[in-house]
Short mmCIF file of C-alpha atoms in Angstrom, two decimals:
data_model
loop_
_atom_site.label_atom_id
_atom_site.label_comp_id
_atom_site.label_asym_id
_atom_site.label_seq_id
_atom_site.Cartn_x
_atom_site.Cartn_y
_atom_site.Cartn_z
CA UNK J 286 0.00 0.00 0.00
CA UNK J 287 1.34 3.52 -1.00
CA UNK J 288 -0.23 6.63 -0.68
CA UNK J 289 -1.61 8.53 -3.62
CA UNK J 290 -3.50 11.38 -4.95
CA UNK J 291 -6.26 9.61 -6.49
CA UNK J 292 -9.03 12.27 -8.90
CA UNK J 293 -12.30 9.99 -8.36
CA UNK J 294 -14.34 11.59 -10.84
CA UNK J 295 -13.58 14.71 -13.51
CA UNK J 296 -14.55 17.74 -11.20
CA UNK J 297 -14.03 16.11 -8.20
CA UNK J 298 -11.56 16.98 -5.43
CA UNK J 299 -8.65 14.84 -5.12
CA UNK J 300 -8.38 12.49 -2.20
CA UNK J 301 -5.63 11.90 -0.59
CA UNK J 302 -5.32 8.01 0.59
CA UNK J 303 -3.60 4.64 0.15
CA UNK J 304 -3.91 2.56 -3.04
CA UNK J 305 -2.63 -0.91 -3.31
CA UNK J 306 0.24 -1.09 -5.82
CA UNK J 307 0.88 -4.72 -7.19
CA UNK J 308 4.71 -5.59 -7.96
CA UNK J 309 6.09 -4.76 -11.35
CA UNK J 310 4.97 -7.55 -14.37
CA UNK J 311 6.78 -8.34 -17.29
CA UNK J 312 7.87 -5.20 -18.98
CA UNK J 313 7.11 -2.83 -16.46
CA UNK J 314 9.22 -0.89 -13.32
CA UNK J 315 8.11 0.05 -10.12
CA UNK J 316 9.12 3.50 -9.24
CA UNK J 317 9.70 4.95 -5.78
CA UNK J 318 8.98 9.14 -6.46
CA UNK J 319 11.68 11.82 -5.17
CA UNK J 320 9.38 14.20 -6.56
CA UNK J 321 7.17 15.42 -8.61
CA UNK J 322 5.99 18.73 -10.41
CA UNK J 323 2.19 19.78 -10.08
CA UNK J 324 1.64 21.01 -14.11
CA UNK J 325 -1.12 22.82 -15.70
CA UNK J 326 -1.92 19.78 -17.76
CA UNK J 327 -3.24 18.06 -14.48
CA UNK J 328 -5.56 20.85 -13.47
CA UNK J 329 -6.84 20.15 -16.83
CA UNK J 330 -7.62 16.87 -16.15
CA UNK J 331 -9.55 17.15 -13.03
CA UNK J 332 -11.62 19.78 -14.22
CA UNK J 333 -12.16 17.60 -17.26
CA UNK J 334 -10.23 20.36 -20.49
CA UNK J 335 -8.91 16.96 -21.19
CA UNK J 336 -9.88 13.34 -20.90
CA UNK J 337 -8.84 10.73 -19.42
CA UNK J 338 -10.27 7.65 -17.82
CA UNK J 339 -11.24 7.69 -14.29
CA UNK J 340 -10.73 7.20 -11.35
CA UNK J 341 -7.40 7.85 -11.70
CA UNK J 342 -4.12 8.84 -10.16
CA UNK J 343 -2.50 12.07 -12.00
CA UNK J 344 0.70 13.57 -12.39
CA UNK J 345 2.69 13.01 -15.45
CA UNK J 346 5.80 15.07 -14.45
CA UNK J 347 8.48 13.14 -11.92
CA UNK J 348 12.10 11.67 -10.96
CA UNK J 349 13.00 8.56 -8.47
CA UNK J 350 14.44 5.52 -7.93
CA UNK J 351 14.27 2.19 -9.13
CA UNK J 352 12.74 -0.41 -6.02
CA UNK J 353 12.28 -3.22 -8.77
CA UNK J 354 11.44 -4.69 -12.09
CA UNK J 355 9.55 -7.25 -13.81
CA UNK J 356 10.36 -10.19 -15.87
CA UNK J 357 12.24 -9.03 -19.65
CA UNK J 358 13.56 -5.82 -17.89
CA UNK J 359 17.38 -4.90 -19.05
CA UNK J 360 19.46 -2.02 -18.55
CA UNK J 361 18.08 -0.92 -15.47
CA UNK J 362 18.10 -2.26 -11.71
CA UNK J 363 17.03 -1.36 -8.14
CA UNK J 364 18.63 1.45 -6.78
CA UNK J 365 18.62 3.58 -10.47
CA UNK J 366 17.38 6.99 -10.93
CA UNK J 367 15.16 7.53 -13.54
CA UNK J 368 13.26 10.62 -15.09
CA UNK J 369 9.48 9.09 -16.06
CA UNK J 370 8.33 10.14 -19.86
CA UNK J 371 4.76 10.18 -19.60
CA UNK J 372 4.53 10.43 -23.67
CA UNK J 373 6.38 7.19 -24.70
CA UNK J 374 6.78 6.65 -28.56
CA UNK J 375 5.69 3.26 -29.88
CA UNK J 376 7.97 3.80 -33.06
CA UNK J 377 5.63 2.27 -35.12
CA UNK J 378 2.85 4.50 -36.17
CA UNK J 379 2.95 7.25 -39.23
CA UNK J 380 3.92 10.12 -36.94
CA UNK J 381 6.76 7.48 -35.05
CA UNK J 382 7.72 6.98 -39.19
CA UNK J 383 8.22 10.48 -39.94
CA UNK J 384 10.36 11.30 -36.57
CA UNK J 385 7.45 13.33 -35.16
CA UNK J 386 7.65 11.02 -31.91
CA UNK J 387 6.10 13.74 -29.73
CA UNK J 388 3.19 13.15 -32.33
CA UNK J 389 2.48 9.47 -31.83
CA UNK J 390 -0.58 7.96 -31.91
CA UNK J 391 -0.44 5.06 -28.93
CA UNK J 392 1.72 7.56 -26.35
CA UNK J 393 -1.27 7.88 -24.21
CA UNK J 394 -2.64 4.60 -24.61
CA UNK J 395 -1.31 2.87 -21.26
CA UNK J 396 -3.59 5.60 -19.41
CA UNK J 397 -7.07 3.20 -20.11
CA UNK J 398 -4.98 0.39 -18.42
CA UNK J 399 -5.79 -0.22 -14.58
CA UNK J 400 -2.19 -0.20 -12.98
CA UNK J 401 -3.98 -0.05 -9.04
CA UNK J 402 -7.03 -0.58 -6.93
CA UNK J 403 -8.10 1.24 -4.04
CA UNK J 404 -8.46 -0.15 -0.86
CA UNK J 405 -11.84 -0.81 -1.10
CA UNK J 406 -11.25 -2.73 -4.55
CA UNK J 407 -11.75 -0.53 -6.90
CA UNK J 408 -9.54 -0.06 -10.18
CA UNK J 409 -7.55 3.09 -10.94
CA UNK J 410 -5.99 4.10 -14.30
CA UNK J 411 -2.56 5.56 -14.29
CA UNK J 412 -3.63 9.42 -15.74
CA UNK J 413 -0.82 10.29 -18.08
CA UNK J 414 0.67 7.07 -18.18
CA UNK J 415 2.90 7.45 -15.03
CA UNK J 416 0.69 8.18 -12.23
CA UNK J 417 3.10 10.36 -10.36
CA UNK J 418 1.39 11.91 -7.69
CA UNK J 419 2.09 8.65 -5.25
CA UNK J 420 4.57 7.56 -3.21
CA UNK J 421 5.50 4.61 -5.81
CA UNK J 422 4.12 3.79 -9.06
CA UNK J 423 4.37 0.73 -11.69
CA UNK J 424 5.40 1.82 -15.09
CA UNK J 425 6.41 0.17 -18.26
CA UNK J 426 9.65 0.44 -19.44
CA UNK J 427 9.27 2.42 -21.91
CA UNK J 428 8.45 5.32 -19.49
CA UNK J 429 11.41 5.75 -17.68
CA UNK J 430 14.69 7.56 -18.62
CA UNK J 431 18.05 6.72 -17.36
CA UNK J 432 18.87 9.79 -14.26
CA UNK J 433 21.63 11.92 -16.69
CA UNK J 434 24.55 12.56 -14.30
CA UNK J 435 25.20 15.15 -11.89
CA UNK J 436 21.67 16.23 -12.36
CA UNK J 437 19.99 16.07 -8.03
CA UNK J 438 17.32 13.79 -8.42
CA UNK J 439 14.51 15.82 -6.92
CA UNK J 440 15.28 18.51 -9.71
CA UNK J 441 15.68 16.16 -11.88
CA UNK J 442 11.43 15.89 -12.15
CA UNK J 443 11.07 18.75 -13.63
CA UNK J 444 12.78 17.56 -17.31
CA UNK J 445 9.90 14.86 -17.44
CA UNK J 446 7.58 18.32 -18.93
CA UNK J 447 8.32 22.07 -17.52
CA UNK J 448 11.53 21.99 -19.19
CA UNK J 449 11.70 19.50 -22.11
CA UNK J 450 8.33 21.29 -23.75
CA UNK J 451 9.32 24.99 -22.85
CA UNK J 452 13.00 24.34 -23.79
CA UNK J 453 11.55 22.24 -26.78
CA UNK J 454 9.15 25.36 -27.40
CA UNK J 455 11.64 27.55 -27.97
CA UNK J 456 14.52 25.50 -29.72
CA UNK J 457 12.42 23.02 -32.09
CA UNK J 458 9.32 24.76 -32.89
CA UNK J 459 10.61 28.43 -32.80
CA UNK J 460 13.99 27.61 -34.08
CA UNK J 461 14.85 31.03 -32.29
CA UNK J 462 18.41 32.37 -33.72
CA UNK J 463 20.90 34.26 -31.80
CA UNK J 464 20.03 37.85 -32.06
CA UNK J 465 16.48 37.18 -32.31
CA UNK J 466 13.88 39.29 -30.24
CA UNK J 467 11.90 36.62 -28.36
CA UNK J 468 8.12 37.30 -26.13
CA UNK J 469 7.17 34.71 -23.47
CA UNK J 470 3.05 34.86 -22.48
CA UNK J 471 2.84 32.92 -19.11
CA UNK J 472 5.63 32.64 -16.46
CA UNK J 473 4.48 29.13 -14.62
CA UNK J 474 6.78 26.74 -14.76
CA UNK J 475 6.76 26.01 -18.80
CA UNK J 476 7.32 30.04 -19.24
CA UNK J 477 10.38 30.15 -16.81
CA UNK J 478 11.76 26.71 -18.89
CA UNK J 479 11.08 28.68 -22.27
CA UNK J 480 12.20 32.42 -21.21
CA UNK J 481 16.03 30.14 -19.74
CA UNK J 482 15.44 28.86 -23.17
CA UNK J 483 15.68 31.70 -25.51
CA UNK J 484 18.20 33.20 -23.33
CA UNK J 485 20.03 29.58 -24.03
CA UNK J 486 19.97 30.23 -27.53
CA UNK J 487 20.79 34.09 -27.54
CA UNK J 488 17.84 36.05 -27.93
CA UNK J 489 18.55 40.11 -27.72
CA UNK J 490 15.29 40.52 -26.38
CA UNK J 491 13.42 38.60 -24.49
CA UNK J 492 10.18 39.62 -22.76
CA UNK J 493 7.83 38.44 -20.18
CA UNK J 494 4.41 38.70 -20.36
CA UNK J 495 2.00 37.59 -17.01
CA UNK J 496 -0.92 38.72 -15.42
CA UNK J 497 1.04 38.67 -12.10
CA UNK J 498 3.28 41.61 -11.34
CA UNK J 499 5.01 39.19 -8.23
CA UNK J 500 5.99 37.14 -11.23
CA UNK J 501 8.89 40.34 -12.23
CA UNK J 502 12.17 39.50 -10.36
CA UNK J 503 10.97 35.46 -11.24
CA UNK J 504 11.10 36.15 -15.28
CA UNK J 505 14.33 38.39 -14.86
CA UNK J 506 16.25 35.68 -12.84
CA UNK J 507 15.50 33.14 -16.00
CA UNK J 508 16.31 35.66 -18.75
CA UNK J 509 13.66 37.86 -19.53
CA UNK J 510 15.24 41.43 -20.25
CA UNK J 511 11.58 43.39 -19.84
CA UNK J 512 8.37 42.32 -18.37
CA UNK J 513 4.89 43.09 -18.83
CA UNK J 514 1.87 43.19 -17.13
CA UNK J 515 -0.26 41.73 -19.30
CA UNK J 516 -3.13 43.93 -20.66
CA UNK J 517 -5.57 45.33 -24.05
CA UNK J 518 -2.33 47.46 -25.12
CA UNK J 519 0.29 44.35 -24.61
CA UNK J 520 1.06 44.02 -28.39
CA UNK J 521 1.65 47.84 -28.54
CA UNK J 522 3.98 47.84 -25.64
CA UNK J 523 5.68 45.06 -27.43
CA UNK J 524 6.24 46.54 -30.76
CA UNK J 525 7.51 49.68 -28.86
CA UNK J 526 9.81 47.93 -27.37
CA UNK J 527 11.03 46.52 -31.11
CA UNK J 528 11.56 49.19 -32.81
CA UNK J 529 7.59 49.05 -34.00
CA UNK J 530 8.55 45.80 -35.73
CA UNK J 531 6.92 43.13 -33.40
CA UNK J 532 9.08 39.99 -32.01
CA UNK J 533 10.55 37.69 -33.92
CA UNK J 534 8.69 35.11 -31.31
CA UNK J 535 6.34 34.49 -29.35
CA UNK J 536 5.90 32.11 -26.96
CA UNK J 537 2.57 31.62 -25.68
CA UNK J 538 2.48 29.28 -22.29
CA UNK J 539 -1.61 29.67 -20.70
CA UNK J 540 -3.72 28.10 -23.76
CA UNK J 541 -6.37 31.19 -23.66
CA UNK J 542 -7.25 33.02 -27.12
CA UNK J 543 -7.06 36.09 -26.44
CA UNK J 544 -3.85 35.49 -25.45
CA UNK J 545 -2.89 33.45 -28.34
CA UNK J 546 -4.39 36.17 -30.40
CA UNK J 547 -2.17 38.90 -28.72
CA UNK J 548 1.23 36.57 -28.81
CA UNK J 549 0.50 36.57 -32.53
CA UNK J 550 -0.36 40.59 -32.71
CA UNK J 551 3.27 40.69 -31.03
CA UNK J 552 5.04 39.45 -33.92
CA UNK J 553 6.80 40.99 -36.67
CA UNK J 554 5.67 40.65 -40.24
CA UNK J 555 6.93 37.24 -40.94
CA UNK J 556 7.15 36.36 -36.95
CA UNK J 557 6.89 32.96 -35.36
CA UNK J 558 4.02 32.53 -32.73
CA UNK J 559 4.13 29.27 -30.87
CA UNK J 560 1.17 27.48 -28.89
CA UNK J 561 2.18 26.07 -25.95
CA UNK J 562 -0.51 26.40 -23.35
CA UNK J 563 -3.39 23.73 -23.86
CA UNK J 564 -6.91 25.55 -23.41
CA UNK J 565 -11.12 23.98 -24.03
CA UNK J 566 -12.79 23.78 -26.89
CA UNK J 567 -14.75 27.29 -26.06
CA UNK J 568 -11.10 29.07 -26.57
CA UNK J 569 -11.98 30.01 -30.35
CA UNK J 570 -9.60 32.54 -32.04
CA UNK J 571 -10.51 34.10 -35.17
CA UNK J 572 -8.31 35.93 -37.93
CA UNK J 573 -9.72 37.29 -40.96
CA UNK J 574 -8.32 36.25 -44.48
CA UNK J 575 -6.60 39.64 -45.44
CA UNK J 576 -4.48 40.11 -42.12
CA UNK J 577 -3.27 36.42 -42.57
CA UNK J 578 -2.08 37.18 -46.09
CA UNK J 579 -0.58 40.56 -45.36
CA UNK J 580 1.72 39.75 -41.73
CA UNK J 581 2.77 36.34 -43.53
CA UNK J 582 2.95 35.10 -39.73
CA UNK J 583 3.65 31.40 -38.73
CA UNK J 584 1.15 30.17 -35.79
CA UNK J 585 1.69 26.48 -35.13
CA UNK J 586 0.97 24.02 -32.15
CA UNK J 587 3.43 22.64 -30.41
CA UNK J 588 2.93 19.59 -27.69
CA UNK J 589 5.55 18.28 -25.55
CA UNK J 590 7.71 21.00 -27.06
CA UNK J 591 7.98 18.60 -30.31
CA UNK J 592 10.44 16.82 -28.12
CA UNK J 593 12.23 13.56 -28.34
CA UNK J 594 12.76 12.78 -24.61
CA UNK J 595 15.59 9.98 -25.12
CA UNK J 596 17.60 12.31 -27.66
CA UNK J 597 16.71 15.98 -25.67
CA UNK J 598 17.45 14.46 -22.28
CA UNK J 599 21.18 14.73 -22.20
CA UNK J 600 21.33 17.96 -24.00
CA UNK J 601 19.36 19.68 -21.10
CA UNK J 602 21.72 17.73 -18.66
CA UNK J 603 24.69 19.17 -20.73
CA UNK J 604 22.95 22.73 -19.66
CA UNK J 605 22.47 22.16 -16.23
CA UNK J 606 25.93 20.48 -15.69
CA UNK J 607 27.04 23.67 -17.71
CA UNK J 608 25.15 26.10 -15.17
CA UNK J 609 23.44 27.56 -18.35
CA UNK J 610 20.21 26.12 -17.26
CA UNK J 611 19.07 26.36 -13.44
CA UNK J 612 16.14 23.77 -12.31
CA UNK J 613 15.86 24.94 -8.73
CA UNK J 614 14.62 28.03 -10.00
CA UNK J 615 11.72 27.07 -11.78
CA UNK J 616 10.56 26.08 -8.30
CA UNK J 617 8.57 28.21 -6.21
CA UNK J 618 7.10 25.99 -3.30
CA UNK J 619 8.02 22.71 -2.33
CA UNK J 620 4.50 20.81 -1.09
CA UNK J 621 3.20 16.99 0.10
CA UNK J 622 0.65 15.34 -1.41
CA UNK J 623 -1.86 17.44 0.41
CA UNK J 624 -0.78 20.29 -0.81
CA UNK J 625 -2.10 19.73 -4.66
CA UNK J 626 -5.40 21.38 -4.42
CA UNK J 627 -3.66 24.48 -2.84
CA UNK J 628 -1.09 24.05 -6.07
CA UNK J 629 -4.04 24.08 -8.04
CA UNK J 630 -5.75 26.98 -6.64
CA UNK J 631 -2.73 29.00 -7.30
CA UNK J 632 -2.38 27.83 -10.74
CA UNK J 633 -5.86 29.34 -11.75
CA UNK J 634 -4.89 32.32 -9.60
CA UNK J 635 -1.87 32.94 -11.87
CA UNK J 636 0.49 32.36 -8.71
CA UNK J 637 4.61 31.11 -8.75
CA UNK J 638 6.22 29.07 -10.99
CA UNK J 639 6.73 25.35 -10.10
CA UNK J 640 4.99 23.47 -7.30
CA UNK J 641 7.24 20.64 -6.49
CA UNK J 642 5.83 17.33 -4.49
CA UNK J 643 8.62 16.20 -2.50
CA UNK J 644 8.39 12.92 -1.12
#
C-alpha cells in the first residue's frame, strides 16, 4: 500500500489516501517518487479540459528511484534513478515513421490500463501514463529515462515536462536564432523553462508577459530582459519595445485566445508565434483572411515542445551540468501530497512558478 492522490471523478476533489500497488509484471518498473511537479496539464484533467479515464491517479511530471522490475527488464536495476516520460513513442505508427515522436498515436494509450485498486477494490488508471502523484508507481519500461549525471534527483522531475516542452518550445518549434527578439506569455513553470530557453539560444530581447506583477524579479532571474503586465495594449507595448517591428517570437504558455491572439499581434511581419498552453474547446480565435495574407505570420501548435525525450534528455543535462540552465529556480514551493489542491488553486490564480511534491 502507497499513498496517492487519487481524482475519483472529472470535477471532483482529489483524495488523498492509500492505493494498493501490485509488484512490477513483465515489462514494467516500479518507481519509488523523489518528486514530482504539479503542471497545468493536471488541473486540466480534473476539471475535465482533457480526458482521461477515471478514477485515476495524476501527475505526469516526476524523478526517483528504481525499487524493482519485472520479468524481460534490461538495462536498469534497483537502486537507479530515472526521469518518467509520460509520452512514450511506440515507433511504429505514421507520426513514429516520420520522426514526429512527440506526435504518436499510442503515447497515451497505457492511461485506459488499470495499474492499481483502491483499498476498497476498486480499479484506478494511471492518468498520463505514469501516475506520479504517489509515493511509488508501476510503469512500463518504456516510461522511464536513465537519471543523466550530476543532475539532483529531486530537480531532476522537472525535465519529465516544464523543461523538455518549454525548452523544446523555444529551440524546435521556434527555431529562435541568436540575435532574435523573443516574447514569453505565461511565467508558470513552462514560461520560466522557455524564457532560460531563448536566453540559451541568444535572444537580444526577451520579454515576459503575465498577469502577475510578483511574477517580475521570477522572469528576470530566468532571462527575460523586460516584463509586462499583461493587458488590451500588450502588443503595442511590445512593438515599442522593437523598434515598431513586433518579435521575432512568441511564446505563448496559458492556452487562452485572447492570449494566443495577442502573442500573434506581437510578432513581426513574418514572426513565429508558438502554442504552448493547452486551453477547451470554447477558446476560439478568429483571424480574418486579409491580415493572414498581409503579416505572412507562422502560428503552429506545439505539444511536448515537439520533443524527443531519449535524444533531448542529455542535452538539457549538458545545460544544467554547464550552469546555463538552473532547475531549482523554476521552483517556487516545495508541497506533500496534500498540498495539490492548494497548487491548483494557485495555478488558476496565476500564482509562482513550479509546485514541487517532494516525497
Amino acid at each position: 500500500m502507497v499513498r496517492a492522490a487519487v481524482l475519483p471523478a472529472v470535477g471532483a476533489p482529489l483524495e488523498i489516501t492509500e492505493i494498493e500497488l501490485p509488484e512490477p509484471g513483465p515489462g514494467q518498473v516500479r518507481v519509488r517518487l523523489a518528486a514530482a511537479g504539479v503542471c497545468h496539464s493536471d488541473l486540466s484533467l480534473s476539471d475535465g479540459t482533457m480526458r482521461v479515464p477515471v478514477p485515476a491517479v495524476l501527475g505526469h511530471e516526476g524523478a526517483g528511484t528504481v525499487v524493482s522490475v519485472g520479468e524481460g527488464v534490461t538495462g536498469l536495476a534497483p537502486g537507479d534513478g530515472v526521469v518518467l516520460n509520460w509520452a512514450p513513442s511506440c515507433g511504429k505508427c505514421h507520426a513514429c515513421s516520420l520522426g514526429e515522436v512527440w506526435l504518436c498515436a499510442d503515447a497515451l494509450s497505457g492511461s485506459a490500463d488499470v495499474y492499481a485498486r483502491t483499498a476498497g477494490g476498486t480499479d484506478l488508471h494511471p492518468g498520463l501514463n505514469v501516475a506520479a502523484f504517489a509515493e511509488e508507481t508501476v510503469v512500463p519500461v518504456s516510461c522511464t529515462l536513465p537519471l543523466p549525471d550530476g543532475i539532483p534527483l529531486t530537480d531532476a522531475a522537472l525535465l519529465g515536462c516544464a523543461v523538455l516542452t518549454g525548452y523544446g518550445a523555444v529551440h524546435h518549434c521556434a527555431q529562435v536564432r541568436p540575435g532574435e527578439t523573443v516574447a514569453v506569455f505565461g511565467v508558470g513553470g513552462v514560461g520560466l523553462a522557455a524564457l532560460q530557453a531563448a536566453r540559451i539560444a541568444g535572444a537580444s530581447t526577451v520579454v515576459a508577459v503575465d498577469v502577475s506583477p510578483e511574477k517580475e524579479e521570477l522572469a528576470r532571474a530566468a532571462g527575460a530582459t523586460e516584463y509586462l503586465v499583461a493587458r488590451d495594449t500588450t502588443a503595442r507595448e511590445i512593438r515599442a519595445l522593437t523598434g515598431k517591428q513586433g518579435v521575432d517570437v512568441a511564446v505563448e504558455c496559458v492556452g487562452r485566445a485572447v492570449t494566443i491572439r495577442t502573442a500573434w499581434e506581437s510578432t513581426r511581419r513574418g514572426g513565429r508565434t508558438v502554442v504552448v498552453g493547452i486551453g477547451g474547446k470554447d477558446q476560439q480565435v478568429t483571424f480574418n483572411a486579409l491580415e493572414l495574407f498581409h503579416w505572412g505570420r507562422t502560428l503552429t501548435g506545439c505539444v511536448y515542445g515537439n520533443s524527443d525525450p531519449a535524444r533531448d534528455l542529455p542535452v538539457l543535462a549538458a545545460h544544467v551540468r554547464a550552469g546555463r540552465l538552473d532547475l531549482g529556480s523554476l521552483i517556487t514551493e516545495r508541497i506533500a501530497l496534500e498540498g495539490i489542491p492548494a497548487a491548483f488553486e494557485n495555478m488558476l490564480a496565476g500564482k509562482g512558478g513550479r509546485a514541487l511534491i517532494v516525497f
